[in-house]
Short mmCIF file of C-alpha atoms in Angstrom, two decimals:
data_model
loop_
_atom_site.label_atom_id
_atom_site.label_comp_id
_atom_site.label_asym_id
_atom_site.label_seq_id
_atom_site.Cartn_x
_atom_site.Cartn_y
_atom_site.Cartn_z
CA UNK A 1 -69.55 -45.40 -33.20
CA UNK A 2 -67.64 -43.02 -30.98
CA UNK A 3 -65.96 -44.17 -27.75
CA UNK A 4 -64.93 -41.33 -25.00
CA UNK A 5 -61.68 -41.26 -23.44
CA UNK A 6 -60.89 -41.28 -19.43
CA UNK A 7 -59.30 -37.99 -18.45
CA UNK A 8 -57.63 -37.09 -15.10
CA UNK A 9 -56.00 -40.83 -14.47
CA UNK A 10 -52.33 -40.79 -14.22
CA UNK A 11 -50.55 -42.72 -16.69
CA UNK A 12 -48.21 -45.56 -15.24
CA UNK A 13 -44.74 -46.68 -17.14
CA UNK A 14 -46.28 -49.85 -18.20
CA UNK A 15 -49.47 -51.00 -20.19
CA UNK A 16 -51.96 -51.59 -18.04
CA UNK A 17 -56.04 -52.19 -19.45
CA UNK A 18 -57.16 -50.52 -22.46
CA UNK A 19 -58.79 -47.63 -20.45
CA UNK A 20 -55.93 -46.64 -18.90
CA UNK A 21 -53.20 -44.11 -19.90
CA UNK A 22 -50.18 -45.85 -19.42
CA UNK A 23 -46.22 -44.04 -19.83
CA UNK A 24 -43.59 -46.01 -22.39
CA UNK A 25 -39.87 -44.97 -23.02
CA UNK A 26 -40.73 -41.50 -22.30
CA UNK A 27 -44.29 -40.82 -24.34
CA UNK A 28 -47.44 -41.20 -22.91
CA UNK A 29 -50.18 -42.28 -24.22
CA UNK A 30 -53.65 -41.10 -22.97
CA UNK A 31 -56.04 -43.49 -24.65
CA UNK A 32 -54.19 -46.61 -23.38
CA UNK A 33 -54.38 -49.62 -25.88
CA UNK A 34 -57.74 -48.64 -26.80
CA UNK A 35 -57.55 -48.62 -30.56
CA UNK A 36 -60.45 -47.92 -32.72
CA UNK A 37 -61.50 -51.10 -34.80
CA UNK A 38 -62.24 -50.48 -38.66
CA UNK A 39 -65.60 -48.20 -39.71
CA UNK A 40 -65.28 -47.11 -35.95
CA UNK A 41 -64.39 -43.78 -35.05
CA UNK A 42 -62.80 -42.69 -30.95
CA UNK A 43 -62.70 -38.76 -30.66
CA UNK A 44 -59.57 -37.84 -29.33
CA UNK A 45 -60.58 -33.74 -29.25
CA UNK A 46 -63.48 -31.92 -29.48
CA UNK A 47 -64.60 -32.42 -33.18
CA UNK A 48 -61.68 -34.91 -34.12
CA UNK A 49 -62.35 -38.04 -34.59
CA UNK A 50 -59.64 -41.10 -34.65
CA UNK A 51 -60.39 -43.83 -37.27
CA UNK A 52 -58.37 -46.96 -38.51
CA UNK A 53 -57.99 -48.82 -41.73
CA UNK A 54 -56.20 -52.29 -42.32
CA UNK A 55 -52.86 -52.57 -44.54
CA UNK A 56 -51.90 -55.18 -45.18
CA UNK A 57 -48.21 -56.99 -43.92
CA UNK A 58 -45.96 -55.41 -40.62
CA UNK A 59 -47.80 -52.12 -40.33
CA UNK A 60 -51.46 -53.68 -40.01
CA UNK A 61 -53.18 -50.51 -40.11
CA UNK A 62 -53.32 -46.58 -41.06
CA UNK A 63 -54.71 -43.65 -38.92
CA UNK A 64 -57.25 -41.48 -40.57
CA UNK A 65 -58.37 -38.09 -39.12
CA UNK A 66 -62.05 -37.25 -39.55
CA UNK A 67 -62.22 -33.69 -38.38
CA UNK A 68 -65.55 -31.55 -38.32
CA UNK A 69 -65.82 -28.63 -40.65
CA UNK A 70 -69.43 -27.12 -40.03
CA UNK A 71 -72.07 -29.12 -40.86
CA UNK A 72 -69.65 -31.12 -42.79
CA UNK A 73 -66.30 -33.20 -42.29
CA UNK A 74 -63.26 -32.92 -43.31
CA UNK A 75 -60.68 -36.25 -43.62
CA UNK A 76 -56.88 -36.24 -43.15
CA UNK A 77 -55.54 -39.28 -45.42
CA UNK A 78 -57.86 -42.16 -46.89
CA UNK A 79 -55.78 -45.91 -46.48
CA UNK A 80 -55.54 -47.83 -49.51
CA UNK A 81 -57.57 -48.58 -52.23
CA UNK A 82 -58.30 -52.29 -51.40
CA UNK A 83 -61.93 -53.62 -50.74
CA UNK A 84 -61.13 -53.54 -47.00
CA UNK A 85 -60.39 -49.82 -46.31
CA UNK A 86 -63.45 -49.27 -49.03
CA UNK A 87 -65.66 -51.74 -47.07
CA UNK A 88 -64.39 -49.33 -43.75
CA UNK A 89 -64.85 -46.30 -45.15
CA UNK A 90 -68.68 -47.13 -46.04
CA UNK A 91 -69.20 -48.50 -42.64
CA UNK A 92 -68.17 -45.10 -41.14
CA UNK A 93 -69.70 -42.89 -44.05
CA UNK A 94 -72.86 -45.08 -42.66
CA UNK A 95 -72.50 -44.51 -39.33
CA UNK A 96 -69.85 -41.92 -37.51
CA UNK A 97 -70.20 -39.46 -40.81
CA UNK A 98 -74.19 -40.43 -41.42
CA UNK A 99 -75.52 -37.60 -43.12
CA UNK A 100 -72.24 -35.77 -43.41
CA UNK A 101 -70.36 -34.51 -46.76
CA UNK A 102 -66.71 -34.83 -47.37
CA UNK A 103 -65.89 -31.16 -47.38
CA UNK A 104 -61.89 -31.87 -48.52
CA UNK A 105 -59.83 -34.79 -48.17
CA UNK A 106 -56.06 -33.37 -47.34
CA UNK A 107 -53.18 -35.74 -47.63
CA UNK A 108 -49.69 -35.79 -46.06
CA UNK A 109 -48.14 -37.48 -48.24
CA UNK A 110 -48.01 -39.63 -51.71
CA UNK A 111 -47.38 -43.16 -50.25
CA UNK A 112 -50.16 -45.18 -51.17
CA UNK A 113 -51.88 -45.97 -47.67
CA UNK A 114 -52.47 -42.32 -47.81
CA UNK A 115 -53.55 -41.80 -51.14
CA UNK A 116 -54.88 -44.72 -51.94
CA UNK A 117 -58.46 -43.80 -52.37
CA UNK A 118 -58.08 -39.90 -52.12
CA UNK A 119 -59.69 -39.78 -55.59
CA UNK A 120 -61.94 -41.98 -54.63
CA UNK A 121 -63.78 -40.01 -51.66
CA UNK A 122 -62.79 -36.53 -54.01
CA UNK A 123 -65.11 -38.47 -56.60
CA UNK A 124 -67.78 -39.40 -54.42
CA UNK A 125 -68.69 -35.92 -52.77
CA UNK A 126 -67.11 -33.39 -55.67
CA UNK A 127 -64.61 -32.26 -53.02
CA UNK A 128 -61.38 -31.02 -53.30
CA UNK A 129 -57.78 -32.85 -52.60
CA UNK A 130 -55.24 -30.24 -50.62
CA UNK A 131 -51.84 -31.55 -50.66
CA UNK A 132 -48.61 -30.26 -51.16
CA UNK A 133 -46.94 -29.71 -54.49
CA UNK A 134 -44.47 -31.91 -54.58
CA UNK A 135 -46.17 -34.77 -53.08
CA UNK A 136 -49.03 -34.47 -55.59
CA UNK A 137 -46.84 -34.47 -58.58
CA UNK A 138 -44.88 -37.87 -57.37
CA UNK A 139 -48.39 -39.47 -57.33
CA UNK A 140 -49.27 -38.42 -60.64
CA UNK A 141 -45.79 -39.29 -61.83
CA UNK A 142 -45.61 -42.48 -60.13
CA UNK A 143 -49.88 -43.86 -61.26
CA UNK A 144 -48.67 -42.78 -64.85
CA UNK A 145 -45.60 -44.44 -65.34
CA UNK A 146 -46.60 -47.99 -65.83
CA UNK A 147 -44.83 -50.02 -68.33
CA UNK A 148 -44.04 -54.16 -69.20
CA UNK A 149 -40.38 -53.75 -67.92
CA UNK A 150 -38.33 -51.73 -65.05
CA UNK A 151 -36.42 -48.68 -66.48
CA UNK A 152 -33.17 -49.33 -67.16
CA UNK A 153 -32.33 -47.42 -64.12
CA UNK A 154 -34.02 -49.25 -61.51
CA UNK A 155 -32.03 -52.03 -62.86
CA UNK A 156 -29.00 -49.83 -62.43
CA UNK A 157 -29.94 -49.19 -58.98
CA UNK A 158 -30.10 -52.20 -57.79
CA UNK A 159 -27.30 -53.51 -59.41
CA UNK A 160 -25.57 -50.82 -57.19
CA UNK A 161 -26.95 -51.68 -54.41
CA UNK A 162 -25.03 -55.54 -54.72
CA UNK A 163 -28.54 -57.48 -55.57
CA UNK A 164 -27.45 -60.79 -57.12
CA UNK A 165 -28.68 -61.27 -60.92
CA UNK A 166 -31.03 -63.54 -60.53
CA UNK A 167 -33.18 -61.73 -57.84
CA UNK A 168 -32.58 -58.41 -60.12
CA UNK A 169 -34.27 -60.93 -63.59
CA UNK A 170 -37.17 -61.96 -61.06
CA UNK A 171 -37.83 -58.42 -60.21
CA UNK A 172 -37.95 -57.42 -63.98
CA UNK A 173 -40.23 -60.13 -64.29
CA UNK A 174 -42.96 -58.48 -61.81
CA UNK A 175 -43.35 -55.41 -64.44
CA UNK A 176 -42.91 -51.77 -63.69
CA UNK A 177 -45.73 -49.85 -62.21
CA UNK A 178 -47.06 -51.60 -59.39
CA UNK A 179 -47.74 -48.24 -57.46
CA UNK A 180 -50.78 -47.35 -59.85
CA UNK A 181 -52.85 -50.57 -58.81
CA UNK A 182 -52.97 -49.64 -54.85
CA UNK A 183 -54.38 -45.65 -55.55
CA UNK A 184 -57.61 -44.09 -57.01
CA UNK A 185 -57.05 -42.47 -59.62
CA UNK A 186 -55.80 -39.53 -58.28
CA UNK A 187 -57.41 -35.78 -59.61
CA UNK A 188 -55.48 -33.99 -62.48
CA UNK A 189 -56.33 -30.68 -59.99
CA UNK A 190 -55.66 -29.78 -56.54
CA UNK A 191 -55.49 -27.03 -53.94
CA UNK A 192 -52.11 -26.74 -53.23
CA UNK A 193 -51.00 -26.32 -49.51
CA UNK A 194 -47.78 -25.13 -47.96
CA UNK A 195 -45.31 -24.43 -45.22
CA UNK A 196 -46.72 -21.88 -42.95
CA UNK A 197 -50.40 -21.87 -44.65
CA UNK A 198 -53.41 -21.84 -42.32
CA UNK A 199 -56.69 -24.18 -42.81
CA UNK A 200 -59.45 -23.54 -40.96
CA UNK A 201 -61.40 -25.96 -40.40
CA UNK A 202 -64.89 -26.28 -38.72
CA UNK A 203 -63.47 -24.26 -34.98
CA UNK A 204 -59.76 -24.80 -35.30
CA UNK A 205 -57.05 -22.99 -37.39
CA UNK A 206 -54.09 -25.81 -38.34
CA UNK A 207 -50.94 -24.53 -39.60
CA UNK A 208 -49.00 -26.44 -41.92
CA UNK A 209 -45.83 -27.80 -41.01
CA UNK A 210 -44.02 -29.61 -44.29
CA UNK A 211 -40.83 -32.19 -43.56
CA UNK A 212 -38.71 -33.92 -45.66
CA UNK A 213 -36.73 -37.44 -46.01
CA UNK A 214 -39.49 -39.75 -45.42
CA UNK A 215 -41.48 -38.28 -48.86
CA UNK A 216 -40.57 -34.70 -50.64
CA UNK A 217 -42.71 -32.22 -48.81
CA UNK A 218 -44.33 -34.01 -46.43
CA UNK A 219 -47.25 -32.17 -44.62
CA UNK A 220 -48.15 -32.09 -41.01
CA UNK A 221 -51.13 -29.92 -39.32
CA UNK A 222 -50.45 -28.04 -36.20
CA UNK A 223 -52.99 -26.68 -33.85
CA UNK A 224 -51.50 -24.85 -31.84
CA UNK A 225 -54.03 -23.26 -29.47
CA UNK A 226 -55.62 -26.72 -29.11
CA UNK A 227 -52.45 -28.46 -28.56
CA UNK A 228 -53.04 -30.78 -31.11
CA UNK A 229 -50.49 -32.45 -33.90
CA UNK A 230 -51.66 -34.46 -37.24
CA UNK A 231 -47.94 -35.80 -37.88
CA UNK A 232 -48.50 -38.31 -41.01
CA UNK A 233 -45.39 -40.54 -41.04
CA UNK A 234 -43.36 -37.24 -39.57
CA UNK A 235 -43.02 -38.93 -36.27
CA UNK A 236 -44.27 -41.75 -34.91
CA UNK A 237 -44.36 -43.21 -31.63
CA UNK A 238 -42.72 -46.70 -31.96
CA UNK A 239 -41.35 -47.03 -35.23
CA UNK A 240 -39.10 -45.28 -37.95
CA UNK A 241 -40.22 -44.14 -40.80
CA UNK A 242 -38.86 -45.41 -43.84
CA UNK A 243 -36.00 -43.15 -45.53
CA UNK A 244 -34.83 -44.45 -48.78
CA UNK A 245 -32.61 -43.27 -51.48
CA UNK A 246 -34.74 -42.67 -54.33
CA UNK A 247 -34.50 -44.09 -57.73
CA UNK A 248 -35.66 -40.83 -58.51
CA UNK A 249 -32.73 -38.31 -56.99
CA UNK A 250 -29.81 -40.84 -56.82
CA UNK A 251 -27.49 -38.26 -55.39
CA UNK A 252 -29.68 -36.51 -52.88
CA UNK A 253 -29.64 -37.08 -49.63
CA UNK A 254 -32.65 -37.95 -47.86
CA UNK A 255 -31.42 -39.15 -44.41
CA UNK A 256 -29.69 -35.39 -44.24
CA UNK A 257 -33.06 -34.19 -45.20
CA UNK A 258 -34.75 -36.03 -42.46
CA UNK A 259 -32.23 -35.43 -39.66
CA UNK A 260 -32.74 -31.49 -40.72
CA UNK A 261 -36.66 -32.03 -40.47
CA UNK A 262 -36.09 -33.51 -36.37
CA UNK A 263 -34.27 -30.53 -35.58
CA UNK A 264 -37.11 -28.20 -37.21
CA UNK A 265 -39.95 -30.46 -35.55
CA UNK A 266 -37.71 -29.60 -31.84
CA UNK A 267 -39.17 -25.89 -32.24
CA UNK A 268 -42.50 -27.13 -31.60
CA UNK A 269 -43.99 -27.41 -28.42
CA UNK A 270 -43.51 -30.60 -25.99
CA UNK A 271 -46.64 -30.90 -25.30
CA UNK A 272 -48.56 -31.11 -28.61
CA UNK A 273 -50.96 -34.33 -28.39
CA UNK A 274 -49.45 -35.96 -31.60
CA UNK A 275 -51.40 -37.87 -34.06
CA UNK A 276 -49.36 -40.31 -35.69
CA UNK A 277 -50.38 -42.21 -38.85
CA UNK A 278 -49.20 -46.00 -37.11
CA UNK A 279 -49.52 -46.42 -33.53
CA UNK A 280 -51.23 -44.56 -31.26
CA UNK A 281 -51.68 -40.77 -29.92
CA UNK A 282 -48.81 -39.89 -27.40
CA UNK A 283 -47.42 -36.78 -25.56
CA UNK A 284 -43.72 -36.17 -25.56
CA UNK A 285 -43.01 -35.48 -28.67
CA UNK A 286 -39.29 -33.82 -27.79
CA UNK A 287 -38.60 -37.26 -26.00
CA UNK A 288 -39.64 -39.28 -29.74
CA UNK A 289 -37.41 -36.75 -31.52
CA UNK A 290 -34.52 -37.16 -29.15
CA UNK A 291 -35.03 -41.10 -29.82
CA UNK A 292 -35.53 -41.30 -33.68
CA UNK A 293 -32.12 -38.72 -34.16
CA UNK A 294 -30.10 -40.84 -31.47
CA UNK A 295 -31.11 -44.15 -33.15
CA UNK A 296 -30.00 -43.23 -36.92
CA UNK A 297 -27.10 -41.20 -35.57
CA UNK A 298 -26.19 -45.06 -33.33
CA UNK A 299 -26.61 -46.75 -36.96
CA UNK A 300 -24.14 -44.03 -38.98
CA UNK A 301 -21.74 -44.79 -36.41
CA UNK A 302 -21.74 -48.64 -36.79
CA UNK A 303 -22.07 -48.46 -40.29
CA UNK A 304 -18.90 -46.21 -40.77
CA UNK A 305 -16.81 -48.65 -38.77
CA UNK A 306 -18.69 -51.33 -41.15
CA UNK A 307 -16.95 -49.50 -43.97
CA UNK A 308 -13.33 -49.92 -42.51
CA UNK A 309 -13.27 -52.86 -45.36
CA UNK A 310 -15.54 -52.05 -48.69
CA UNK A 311 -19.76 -52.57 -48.22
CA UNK A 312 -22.07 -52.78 -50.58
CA UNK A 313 -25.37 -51.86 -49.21
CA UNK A 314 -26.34 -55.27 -49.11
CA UNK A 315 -23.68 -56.13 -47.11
CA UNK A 316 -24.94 -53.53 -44.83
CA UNK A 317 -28.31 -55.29 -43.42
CA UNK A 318 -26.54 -56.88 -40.54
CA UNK A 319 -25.56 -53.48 -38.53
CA UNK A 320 -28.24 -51.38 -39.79
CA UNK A 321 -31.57 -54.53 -39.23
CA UNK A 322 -30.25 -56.79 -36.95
CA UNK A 323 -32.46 -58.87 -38.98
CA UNK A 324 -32.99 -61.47 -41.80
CA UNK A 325 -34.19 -59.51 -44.79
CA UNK A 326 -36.17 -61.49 -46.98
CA UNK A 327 -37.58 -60.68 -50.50
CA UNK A 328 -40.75 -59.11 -49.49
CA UNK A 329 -38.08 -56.25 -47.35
CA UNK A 330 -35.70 -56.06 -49.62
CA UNK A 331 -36.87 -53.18 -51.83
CA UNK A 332 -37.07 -51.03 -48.39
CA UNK A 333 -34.03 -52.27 -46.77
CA UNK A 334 -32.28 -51.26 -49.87
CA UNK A 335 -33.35 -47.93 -49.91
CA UNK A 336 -32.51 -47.32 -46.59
CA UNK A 337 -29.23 -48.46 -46.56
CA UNK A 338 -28.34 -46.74 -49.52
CA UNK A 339 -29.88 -43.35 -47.74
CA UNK A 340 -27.27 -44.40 -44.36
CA UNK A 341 -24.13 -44.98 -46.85
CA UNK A 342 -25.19 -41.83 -49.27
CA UNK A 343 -25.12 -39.71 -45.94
CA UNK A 344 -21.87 -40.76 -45.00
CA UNK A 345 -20.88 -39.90 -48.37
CA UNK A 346 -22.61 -36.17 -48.26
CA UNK A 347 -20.45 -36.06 -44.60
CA UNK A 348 -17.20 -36.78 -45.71
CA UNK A 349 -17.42 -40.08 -43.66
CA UNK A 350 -17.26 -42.21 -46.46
CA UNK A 351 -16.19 -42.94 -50.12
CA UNK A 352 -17.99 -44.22 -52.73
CA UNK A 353 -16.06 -47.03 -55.43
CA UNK A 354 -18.07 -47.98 -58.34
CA UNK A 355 -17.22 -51.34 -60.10
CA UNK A 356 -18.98 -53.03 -63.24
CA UNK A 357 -22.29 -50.82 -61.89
CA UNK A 358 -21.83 -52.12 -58.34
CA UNK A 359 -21.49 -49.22 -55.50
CA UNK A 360 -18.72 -49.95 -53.11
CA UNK A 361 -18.59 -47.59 -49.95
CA UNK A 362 -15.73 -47.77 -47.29
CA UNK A 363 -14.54 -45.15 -44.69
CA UNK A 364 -13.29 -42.22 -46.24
CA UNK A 365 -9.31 -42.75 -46.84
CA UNK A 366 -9.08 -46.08 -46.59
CA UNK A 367 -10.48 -46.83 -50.39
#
């Protein structure tokens, strides 16, 4: 079902009712709290439709973009493959998309509520998956590695990281592989995209715009004479995106990466309508850019005076959550505070100690 949205009301800097365009720490967001629920689909443009999908735990949902090409539609990342986001996907294949093929399904990026049934839809209609390069060869890497144990170097990692022994046995316990059971098996070919490519699609031409830190080569899809932003998990309007130090690239430095990406994503214009994967459309995206670098900029900071005694990354939930992290966190939390302590490291802000496999980080100097 589609559901128009109320133009020419000015938005007020609190939420008001779901009809109503309300202002929050700078963004605004023109559909209010209206939220579309699953198998429904809101337009948000002219021939761009706005539909949800559940996930389950903190995030709750994923955006999907269902965006007219022709006679057909295009779709701009798929949820998981779990029976609800199938069950959702029929509903609107039923209903919003009656009568309608799948013309491509383009992803942003590898993470599973993305992907997740990508090769399902591609099945379905014989259409093709657009994504770019590297993002399509960390799926394939990750749904093919599947094994009875954790690689030795997972177990390295987060034995570097400060986990205790028995929560690092318990996690060898659980397998290795767990990535291949939330995805469709995704297509051995693709059509690659890339930075500075153009896809037209049904009336509009969307430029690709790739990022980094969150995933490899993250894609978004700029319109610019519509004034319209797909952003993925690029930005988004009241969370951070995850940025993790990889198992993969140990000694990269994907926070770097990321803060790099902000200051790329600045040379777009303020007043792109984004379309985030979590939360809801907003304007302002200079304002969420500003935020997001000031915020892990404010944790560096803490962290390095953290570090004037020696941190392992465990050590560094307090300053960088605020939080309790419990086991079902831990895997992210780790990754992200190695990322913090690695960039430190990369900036000359800190030094890195390793004893018996555990990574000890203090303030550059002071080791």
């Amino acid at each position: 079902m589609d559901r128009s949205t109320p133009r020419g009301s000015s938005p007020r800097e609190e939420e008001g009712s779901a009809d109503q365009p309300y202002a929050h720490k700078g963004l605004t967001y023109p559909f209010g709290r209206r939220a579309p629920e699953a198998g429904e689909r809101i337009e948000v443009a002219p021939g761009i439709g706005w539909a949800r999908l559940p996930v389950p735990g903190s995030l709750k949902h994923v955006n999907v973009w269902l965006l007219d090409d022709g006679q057909d539609g295009a779709v701009v990342d798929t949820g998981l493959d779990i029976p609800p986001c199938r069950e959702a996907w029929d509903t609107l294949l039923a209903t919003a998309l009656a009568g309608r093929r799948i013309s491509r399904v383009i992803v942003t990026h590898f993470h599973p509520d993305h992907l997740g049934l990508a090769g399902w839809l591609t099945s379905r209609f014989a259409s093709p998956l657009l994504m770019t390069r590297e993002e399509w060869l960390f799926a394939r890497m990750l749904t093919a590695d599947v094994r009875e144990a954790p690689p030795a170097e997972a177990v390295a990692y987060w034995r570097a990281a400060g986990w205790p022994e028995e929560r690092i046995e318990a996690e060898r316990a659980k397998g290795w592989g767990r990535f291949f059971a939330m995805v469709s098996p995704v297509p051995v070919s693709f059509v690659r995209i890339r930075e500075g490519d153009v896809l037209r699609i049904g009336d509009r031409s969307w430029r690709i715009f790739t990022g980094n830190g969150h995933s490899p080569e993250h894609a978004c899809l700029i319109d610019e004479a519509g004034g319209l932003m797909i952003a993925g998990d690029q930005v988004l309007p009241r969370i951070t995106s995850n940025i993790s130090l990889s198992l993969s690239e140990p000694e990269g430095d994907p926070l770097g990466d990321w803060l790099s990406s902000i200051a790329k994503l600045r040379t777009l214009p303020d007043t792109l309508l984004v379309l985030p994967s979590h939360g809801d459309p907003f304007t302002g995206l200079h304002a969420r850019l500003d935020a997001l670098d000031a915020g892990h900029r404010d944790r560096l900071d803490a962290l390095h005076e953290r570090l004037a005694e020696p941190q392992r990354a465990v050590d560094c939930f307090p300053v960088l959550f605020g939080r309790k992290i419990d086991d079902n966190s831990l895997g992210l939390a780790t990754g992200e505070a190695m990322a913090h302590l690695r960039h430190l490291e990369v900036t000359g802000r800190a030094a890195r100690d390793v004893r018996d496999g555990v990574h000890w980080f203090s303030q550059a100097g002071s080791a």
